[in-house]
mmCIF file of C-alpha atoms in Angstrom:
data_model
loop_
_atom_site.group_PDB
_atom_site.id
_atom_site.type_symbol
_atom_site.label_atom_id
_atom_site.label_comp_id
_atom_site.label_asym_id
_atom_site.label_seq_id
_atom_site.Cartn_x
_atom_site.Cartn_y
_atom_site.Cartn_z
ATOM 1 C CA MET N 112 11.120 -83.360 64.629
ATOM 2 C CA LYS N 113 7.407 -84.053 64.227
ATOM 3 C CA LYS N 114 7.664 -83.601 60.473
ATOM 4 C CA TRP N 115 10.074 -86.536 60.377
ATOM 5 C CA LEU N 116 7.314 -88.923 61.407
ATOM 6 C CA VAL N 117 4.882 -90.593 59.041
ATOM 7 C CA ALA N 118 1.301 -89.435 59.659
ATOM 8 C CA LEU N 119 -1.061 -91.980 58.143
ATOM 9 C CA ALA N 120 -4.403 -90.291 58.737
ATOM 10 C CA GLY N 121 -3.514 -90.186 62.411
ATOM 11 C CA ILE N 122 -3.772 -93.954 62.853
ATOM 12 C CA LEU N 123 -0.244 -95.358 62.890
ATOM 13 C CA LEU N 124 2.475 -95.452 65.527
ATOM 14 C CA SER N 125 6.094 -96.472 65.217
ATOM 15 C CA PHE N 126 7.125 -98.780 68.024
ATOM 16 C CA THR N 127 7.537 -102.559 68.052
ATOM 17 C CA LEU N 128 5.085 -104.972 69.630
ATOM 18 C CA ALA N 129 6.737 -107.642 71.770
ATOM 19 C CA ALA N 130 6.348 -111.187 70.535
ATOM 20 C CA CYS N 131 3.793 -113.271 72.389
ATOM 21 C CA GLY N 132 5.380 -115.817 74.711
ATOM 22 C CA SER N 133 6.036 -116.893 78.273
ATOM 23 C CA LYS N 134 9.191 -114.856 78.685
ATOM 24 C CA THR N 135 9.080 -112.569 81.704
ATOM 25 C CA VAL N 136 8.840 -108.863 80.923
ATOM 26 C CA ALA N 137 8.955 -107.662 84.537
ATOM 27 C CA THR N 138 8.922 -109.004 88.079
ATOM 28 C CA THR N 139 7.321 -107.454 91.139
ATOM 29 C CA SER N 140 6.737 -108.388 94.760
ATOM 30 C CA GLY N 141 3.210 -109.248 93.668
ATOM 31 C CA GLY N 142 4.264 -111.526 90.854
ATOM 32 C CA LYS N 143 5.676 -111.465 87.326
ATOM 33 C CA ILE N 144 4.388 -110.065 84.040
ATOM 34 C CA THR N 145 4.908 -112.289 81.022
ATOM 35 C CA GLU N 146 4.983 -111.382 77.338
ATOM 36 C CA SER N 147 1.703 -113.203 76.785
ATOM 37 C CA ALA N 148 0.001 -111.274 79.600
ATOM 38 C CA PHE N 149 1.428 -108.046 78.286
ATOM 39 C CA TYR N 150 0.209 -108.899 74.777
ATOM 40 C CA ASP N 151 -3.297 -109.805 75.992
ATOM 41 C CA SER N 152 -3.519 -106.471 77.778
ATOM 42 C CA LEU N 153 -2.007 -104.377 74.995
ATOM 43 C CA LYS N 154 -4.058 -105.810 72.147
ATOM 44 C CA ASN N 155 -7.256 -104.506 73.706
ATOM 45 C CA THR N 156 -6.019 -100.919 73.705
ATOM 46 C CA SER N 157 -6.221 -98.464 70.824
ATOM 47 C CA SER N 158 -2.443 -98.047 70.956
ATOM 48 C CA GLY N 159 -1.884 -101.788 70.646
ATOM 49 C CA LYS N 160 -4.175 -101.981 67.626
ATOM 50 C CA GLN N 161 -2.369 -99.030 66.037
ATOM 51 C CA VAL N 162 0.950 -100.810 66.522
ATOM 52 C CA LEU N 163 -0.385 -103.892 64.752
ATOM 53 C CA GLN N 164 -1.718 -101.744 61.909
ATOM 54 C CA GLN N 165 1.732 -100.184 61.514
ATOM 55 C CA MET N 166 3.516 -103.517 61.544
ATOM 56 C CA ILE N 167 1.147 -105.028 58.970
ATOM 57 C CA LEU N 168 1.377 -101.984 56.726
ATOM 58 C CA ASN N 169 5.182 -101.971 56.891
ATOM 59 C CA LYS N 170 5.247 -105.629 55.812
ATOM 60 C CA VAL N 171 2.957 -105.195 52.814
ATOM 61 C CA LEU N 172 4.552 -101.901 51.737
ATOM 62 C CA ASP N 173 7.993 -103.495 51.784
ATOM 63 C CA LYS N 174 6.716 -106.499 49.799
ATOM 64 C CA GLN N 175 5.058 -104.330 47.135
ATOM 65 C CA PHE N 176 7.519 -101.423 46.883
ATOM 66 C CA GLY N 177 10.730 -102.524 48.609
ATOM 67 C CA ASP N 178 12.585 -102.757 45.299
ATOM 68 C CA LYS N 179 11.916 -99.055 44.691
ATOM 69 C CA VAL N 180 13.455 -97.804 47.957
ATOM 70 C CA SER N 181 17.162 -98.441 48.483
ATOM 71 C CA ASP N 182 19.365 -98.025 51.545
ATOM 72 C CA SER N 183 21.066 -95.142 49.759
ATOM 73 C CA ASP N 184 17.683 -93.391 49.394
ATOM 74 C CA VAL N 185 17.118 -93.713 53.138
ATOM 75 C CA ASN N 186 20.647 -92.608 54.021
ATOM 76 C CA LYS N 187 20.409 -89.598 51.710
ATOM 77 C CA GLU N 188 17.293 -88.321 53.452
ATOM 78 C CA PHE N 189 18.739 -89.137 56.870
ATOM 79 C CA SER N 190 21.826 -87.078 56.021
ATOM 80 C CA SER N 191 19.682 -84.138 54.952
ATOM 81 C CA TYR N 192 17.982 -84.134 58.364
ATOM 82 C CA LYS N 193 21.363 -84.234 60.106
ATOM 83 C CA LYS N 194 22.538 -81.316 58.012
ATOM 84 C CA GLN N 195 19.348 -79.353 58.689
ATOM 85 C CA TYR N 196 19.695 -79.646 62.479
ATOM 86 C CA GLY N 197 23.485 -79.499 62.581
ATOM 87 C CA SER N 198 25.032 -79.804 66.019
ATOM 88 C CA SER N 199 21.608 -80.028 67.669
ATOM 89 C CA PHE N 200 20.620 -83.154 65.716
ATOM 90 C CA ASN N 201 21.346 -85.669 68.490
ATOM 91 C CA SER N 202 19.598 -83.629 71.172
ATOM 92 C CA VAL N 203 16.523 -83.115 68.963
ATOM 93 C CA LEU N 204 16.469 -86.822 68.213
ATOM 94 C CA GLN N 205 16.691 -87.626 71.918
ATOM 95 C CA GLN N 206 13.912 -85.174 72.792
ATOM 96 C CA SER N 207 11.706 -86.927 70.261
ATOM 97 C CA GLY N 208 12.320 -90.272 71.962
ATOM 98 C CA MET N 209 13.939 -91.781 68.884
ATOM 99 C CA THR N 210 17.222 -93.401 67.974
ATOM 100 C CA ALA N 211 18.988 -92.921 64.665
ATOM 101 C CA SER N 212 17.948 -96.406 63.544
ATOM 102 C CA GLN N 213 14.307 -95.709 64.434
ATOM 103 C CA LEU N 214 14.415 -92.507 62.424
ATOM 104 C CA LYS N 215 15.786 -94.443 59.452
ATOM 105 C CA GLU N 216 12.914 -96.909 59.801
ATOM 106 C CA GLN N 217 10.479 -93.989 59.758
ATOM 107 C CA ILE N 218 12.157 -92.556 56.679
ATOM 108 C CA LYS N 219 11.946 -95.909 54.887
ATOM 109 C CA SER N 220 8.240 -96.247 55.780
ATOM 110 C CA ASN N 221 7.654 -92.759 54.456
ATOM 111 C CA LEU N 222 9.463 -93.452 51.184
ATOM 112 C CA LEU N 223 7.588 -96.744 50.717
ATOM 113 C CA LEU N 224 4.280 -94.998 51.321
ATOM 114 C CA LYS N 225 5.248 -92.326 48.800
ATOM 115 C CA GLN N 226 5.754 -95.034 46.193
ATOM 116 C CA ALA N 227 2.288 -96.362 47.014
ATOM 117 C CA VAL N 228 0.768 -92.901 46.590
ATOM 118 C CA LYS N 229 2.474 -92.639 43.189
ATOM 119 C CA LYS N 230 1.018 -95.975 42.109
ATOM 120 C CA TYR N 231 -2.496 -95.626 43.458
ATOM 121 C CA THR N 232 -3.331 -92.023 42.586
ATOM 122 C CA THR N 233 -3.570 -90.432 39.159
ATOM 123 C CA ILE N 234 -1.970 -87.120 38.196
ATOM 124 C CA THR N 235 -3.859 -85.392 35.392
ATOM 125 C CA GLN N 236 -2.808 -82.533 33.131
ATOM 126 C CA LYS N 237 -5.175 -80.344 35.138
ATOM 127 C CA ASP N 238 -3.288 -81.276 38.310
ATOM 128 C CA LEU N 239 0.025 -80.379 36.653
ATOM 129 C CA ASP N 240 -1.286 -77.025 35.406
ATOM 130 C CA LYS N 241 -2.624 -76.157 38.858
ATOM 131 C CA GLN N 242 0.650 -77.051 40.587
ATOM 132 C CA PHE N 243 2.606 -75.031 38.030
ATOM 133 C CA LYS N 244 0.878 -71.821 39.141
ATOM 134 C CA SER N 245 2.784 -71.878 42.442
ATOM 135 C CA PHE N 246 5.831 -73.739 41.125
ATOM 136 C CA GLU N 247 9.332 -72.318 41.320
ATOM 137 C CA PRO N 248 12.360 -74.411 40.304
ATOM 138 C CA LYS N 249 15.231 -74.866 42.716
ATOM 139 C CA VAL N 250 17.324 -71.723 43.000
ATOM 140 C CA THR N 251 20.553 -70.906 44.811
ATOM 141 C CA VAL N 252 20.971 -67.589 46.595
ATOM 142 C CA SER N 253 23.334 -65.827 48.967
ATOM 143 C CA HIS N 254 22.186 -63.398 51.606
ATOM 144 C CA ILE N 255 23.434 -60.864 54.095
ATOM 145 C CA LEU N 256 21.416 -60.626 57.312
ATOM 146 C CA VAL N 257 21.628 -57.522 59.518
ATOM 147 C CA ALA N 258 19.629 -56.228 62.476
ATOM 148 C CA LYS N 259 18.879 -52.690 61.252
ATOM 149 C CA LYS N 260 17.322 -51.415 58.040
ATOM 150 C CA SER N 261 19.842 -48.577 57.891
ATOM 151 C CA THR N 262 22.697 -51.097 57.938
ATOM 152 C CA ALA N 263 21.067 -53.057 55.122
ATOM 153 C CA GLN N 264 20.677 -49.888 53.059
ATOM 154 C CA ASP N 265 24.354 -49.076 53.617
ATOM 155 C CA VAL N 266 25.340 -52.570 52.428
ATOM 156 C CA ILE N 267 23.240 -52.093 49.290
ATOM 157 C CA LYS N 268 25.018 -48.788 48.595
ATOM 158 C CA GLN N 269 28.372 -50.553 48.860
ATOM 159 C CA LEU N 270 27.194 -53.261 46.460
ATOM 160 C CA LYS N 271 26.183 -50.579 43.961
ATOM 161 C CA ALA N 272 29.646 -49.059 44.389
ATOM 162 C CA GLY N 273 31.255 -52.324 43.338
ATOM 163 C CA LYS N 274 32.053 -54.088 46.622
ATOM 164 C CA SER N 275 31.850 -57.887 46.435
ATOM 165 C CA PHE N 276 28.860 -59.584 47.986
ATOM 166 C CA ALA N 277 31.041 -62.216 49.681
ATOM 167 C CA SER N 278 33.266 -59.648 51.406
ATOM 168 C CA LEU N 279 30.262 -57.673 52.653
ATOM 169 C CA ALA N 280 28.619 -60.873 53.924
ATOM 170 C CA LYS N 281 31.724 -61.707 55.901
ATOM 171 C CA LYS N 282 31.889 -58.199 57.335
ATOM 172 C CA TYR N 283 28.232 -57.467 58.121
ATOM 173 C CA SER N 284 26.094 -60.622 58.179
ATOM 174 C CA THR N 285 24.810 -61.867 61.511
ATOM 175 C CA ASP N 286 24.095 -65.304 60.030
ATOM 176 C CA THR N 287 27.094 -67.131 61.458
ATOM 177 C CA ALA N 288 26.297 -70.304 59.498
ATOM 178 C CA THR N 289 26.727 -68.633 56.093
ATOM 179 C CA LYS N 290 28.717 -65.379 56.476
ATOM 180 C CA ASN N 291 32.073 -67.047 55.867
ATOM 181 C CA LYS N 292 30.671 -68.797 52.771
ATOM 182 C CA GLY N 293 29.681 -65.569 51.086
ATOM 183 C CA GLY N 294 26.194 -65.878 52.558
ATOM 184 C CA LYS N 295 25.365 -68.887 50.369
ATOM 185 C CA LEU N 296 22.274 -70.930 51.292
ATOM 186 C CA ASP N 297 21.271 -74.429 50.232
ATOM 187 C CA ALA N 298 19.147 -74.625 47.071
ATOM 188 C CA PHE N 299 15.379 -74.350 47.612
ATOM 189 C CA ASP N 300 12.118 -74.267 45.648
ATOM 190 C CA ASN N 301 8.528 -73.224 46.304
ATOM 191 C CA THR N 302 7.914 -76.168 48.663
ATOM 192 C CA ASP N 303 10.628 -75.138 51.129
ATOM 193 C CA THR N 304 9.286 -74.688 54.670
ATOM 194 C CA THR N 305 12.473 -73.539 56.403
ATOM 195 C CA LEU N 306 12.694 -70.075 54.852
ATOM 196 C CA ASP N 307 10.436 -67.081 55.471
ATOM 197 C CA ASP N 308 7.733 -66.611 52.807
ATOM 198 C CA ASP N 309 8.713 -62.970 52.197
ATOM 199 C CA PHE N 310 12.330 -64.069 51.752
ATOM 200 C CA LYS N 311 11.355 -66.696 49.171
ATOM 201 C CA SER N 312 9.005 -64.338 47.325
ATOM 202 C CA ALA N 313 11.726 -61.704 46.967
ATOM 203 C CA ALA N 314 14.303 -64.296 45.899
ATOM 204 C CA PHE N 315 12.172 -65.873 43.175
ATOM 205 C CA LYS N 316 11.760 -62.461 41.484
ATOM 206 C CA LEU N 317 15.500 -62.147 40.935
ATOM 207 C CA LYS N 318 17.393 -63.212 37.835
ATOM 208 C CA THR N 319 20.834 -64.777 38.067
ATOM 209 C CA GLY N 320 23.357 -62.166 39.224
ATOM 210 C CA GLU N 321 20.756 -59.718 40.560
ATOM 211 C CA TYR N 322 20.368 -58.670 44.195
ATOM 212 C CA THR N 323 17.493 -57.022 46.049
ATOM 213 C CA LYS N 324 17.600 -53.227 45.736
ATOM 214 C CA ASP N 325 15.619 -52.825 48.966
ATOM 215 C CA PRO N 326 16.095 -54.704 52.264
ATOM 216 C CA VAL N 327 13.780 -57.694 52.787
ATOM 217 C CA LYS N 328 12.340 -57.759 56.291
ATOM 218 C CA THR N 329 11.659 -61.065 58.079
ATOM 219 C CA GLN N 330 11.372 -62.114 61.714
ATOM 220 C CA TYR N 331 15.161 -62.489 61.768
ATOM 221 C CA GLY N 332 16.034 -58.989 60.609
ATOM 222 C CA TYR N 333 16.804 -57.398 57.240
ATOM 223 C CA HIS N 334 18.197 -59.349 54.287
ATOM 224 C CA ILE N 335 20.004 -58.432 51.110
ATOM 225 C CA ILE N 336 19.526 -61.362 48.728
ATOM 226 C CA LYS N 337 21.675 -62.163 45.714
ATOM 227 C CA MET N 338 20.533 -64.692 43.112
ATOM 228 C CA ASP N 339 23.395 -67.047 42.306
ATOM 229 C CA ASN N 340 21.450 -69.339 39.984
ATOM 230 C CA ASN N 341 17.861 -69.086 38.770
ATOM 231 C CA PRO N 342 17.166 -71.472 35.861
ATOM 232 C CA GLY N 343 13.852 -69.764 35.103
ATOM 233 C CA LYS N 344 10.343 -71.123 35.532
ATOM 234 C CA GLY N 345 10.150 -72.667 32.077
ATOM 235 C CA THR N 346 7.105 -74.701 31.077
ATOM 236 C CA VAL N 347 4.924 -77.432 32.555
ATOM 237 C CA LYS N 348 6.444 -79.947 30.148
ATOM 238 C CA GLN N 349 10.007 -79.055 31.170
ATOM 239 C CA HIS N 350 9.249 -79.533 34.866
ATOM 240 C CA LYS N 351 6.767 -82.402 34.685
ATOM 241 C CA THR N 352 8.819 -84.686 36.945
ATOM 242 C CA ASP N 353 9.287 -81.989 39.599
ATOM 243 C CA LEU N 354 5.603 -81.088 39.450
ATOM 244 C CA GLU N 355 4.549 -84.707 39.862
ATOM 245 C CA ASP N 356 6.859 -85.060 42.850
ATOM 246 C CA GLN N 357 5.395 -81.957 44.500
ATOM 247 C CA ILE N 358 1.852 -83.208 43.915
ATOM 248 C CA VAL N 359 2.684 -86.577 45.471
ATOM 249 C CA ASP N 360 4.267 -84.850 48.487
ATOM 250 C CA SER N 361 1.100 -82.791 48.880
ATOM 251 C CA ARG N 362 -1.049 -85.920 48.768
ATOM 252 C CA MET N 363 1.154 -87.469 51.453
ATOM 253 C CA ASN N 364 -0.300 -84.836 53.801
ATOM 254 C CA ASP N 365 -3.931 -85.497 52.844
ATOM 255 C CA ALA N 366 -5.723 -87.867 55.230
ATOM 256 C CA ASP N 367 -8.389 -88.964 52.719
ATOM 257 C CA THR N 368 -5.833 -89.796 50.054
ATOM 258 C CA LEU N 369 -3.675 -91.743 52.505
ATOM 259 C CA LYS N 370 -6.653 -93.747 53.753
ATOM 260 C CA SER N 371 -7.578 -94.668 50.192
ATOM 261 C CA VAL N 372 -3.999 -95.643 49.309
ATOM 262 C CA VAL N 373 -3.483 -97.658 52.504
ATOM 263 C CA SER N 374 -6.742 -99.489 51.810
ATOM 264 C CA LYS N 375 -5.548 -100.499 48.330
ATOM 265 C CA VAL N 376 -2.143 -101.586 49.640
ATOM 266 C CA LEU N 377 -3.666 -103.734 52.397
ATOM 267 C CA LYS N 378 -6.232 -105.344 50.085
ATOM 268 C CA LYS N 379 -3.439 -106.387 47.756
ATOM 269 C CA GLY N 380 -1.366 -107.603 50.711
ATOM 270 C CA ASN N 381 -3.580 -110.659 51.371
ATOM 271 C CA VAL N 382 -3.644 -109.906 55.110
ATOM 272 C CA SER N 383 -5.114 -112.538 57.417
ATOM 273 C CA ILE N 384 -5.618 -111.754 61.115
ATOM 274 C CA LYS N 385 -5.243 -114.933 63.191
ATOM 275 C CA ASP N 386 -6.214 -113.499 66.587
ATOM 276 C CA SER N 387 -10.025 -113.509 66.817
ATOM 277 C CA GLN N 388 -10.016 -110.465 69.101
ATOM 278 C CA LEU N 389 -8.173 -108.448 66.425
ATOM 279 C CA GLN N 390 -10.221 -109.546 63.414
ATOM 280 C CA ASN N 391 -11.539 -106.044 62.788
ATOM 281 C CA VAL N 392 -8.283 -104.156 63.321
ATOM 282 C CA LEU N 393 -8.151 -103.255 59.609
ATOM 283 C CA ALA N 394 -11.905 -102.922 59.058
ATOM 284 C CA ASP N 395 -11.743 -99.213 58.245
ATOM 285 C CA TYR N 396 -9.306 -99.942 55.415
ATOM 286 C CA LEU N 397 -10.570 -103.219 54.007
ATOM 287 C CA THR N 398 -14.274 -102.413 53.858
ATOM 288 C CA THR N 399 -14.314 -98.751 52.813
ATOM 289 C CA SER N 400 -12.666 -96.620 50.161
ATOM 290 C CA SER N 401 -11.881 -92.950 50.094
ATOM 291 C CA SER N 402 -14.142 -90.531 48.262
ATOM 292 C CA LYS N 403 -11.075 -88.617 47.150
ATOM 293 C CA SER N 404 -11.299 -87.648 43.487
ATOM 294 C CA SER N 405 -7.867 -89.097 42.677
ATOM 295 C CA SER N 406 -8.526 -92.395 40.945
ATOM 296 C CA SER N 407 -6.429 -95.523 41.138
ATOM 297 C CA LYS N 408 -4.095 -96.458 38.336
#
């Protein structure tokens, strides 16, 4: 679940700061704790300052890029997470201390930040050429997973003899999530982090209709992989949009780039801190710039 959260150079958190006021937050035998007392105490902590940073950033990101991130964009990504975790989604969410609505807020923040990275960093032809070296377009494969190499070799013999891949998947595969679907997996590309690297490497070598002639060993067992659709790597020009998207995603994980982008977003956001004790809460972002080579647009 950690990968669901937005990591802005390690400085932002995702909970809401209570509004300052006289309303009672808690009562004890020794007296009551008001919102204003809670605020005065919290604002002097690093966590409290991080919360304010997050809230300010969310406001300015939404103002500058809100028209580029729709509810349907958020819901689409939310649905992909639900699909990825399946029946364990709610328990994983609970273990992470989040509600579904909080996760959606995190997703929206992430998508807004991605738009900011797109705007405030430059992608050169050199960047595209470099990314293309490891690029693989989205492919669709089916697989049969078995525990023993000898079983995998027997399945391959039956494939060579003309048996259908789907029927053999149903009969032999230990992957209960896919065996009744002919072993079919969701489409993936070179950026996928859910599949074993050896599995992906073997799959990308296959042309449409081909299957692995030798079992592919991973931590889960032995796989026979069939390529259902491989559009081919093509050229940089053909996949420019995909390459740019992968580069932006990579920059989303780079602390220096994020600091530089956040600084630009905040400077444009005309932020004014009214609490004198919090005047310097954004100092690291409003007085410095990243040395990252990516230049602003």
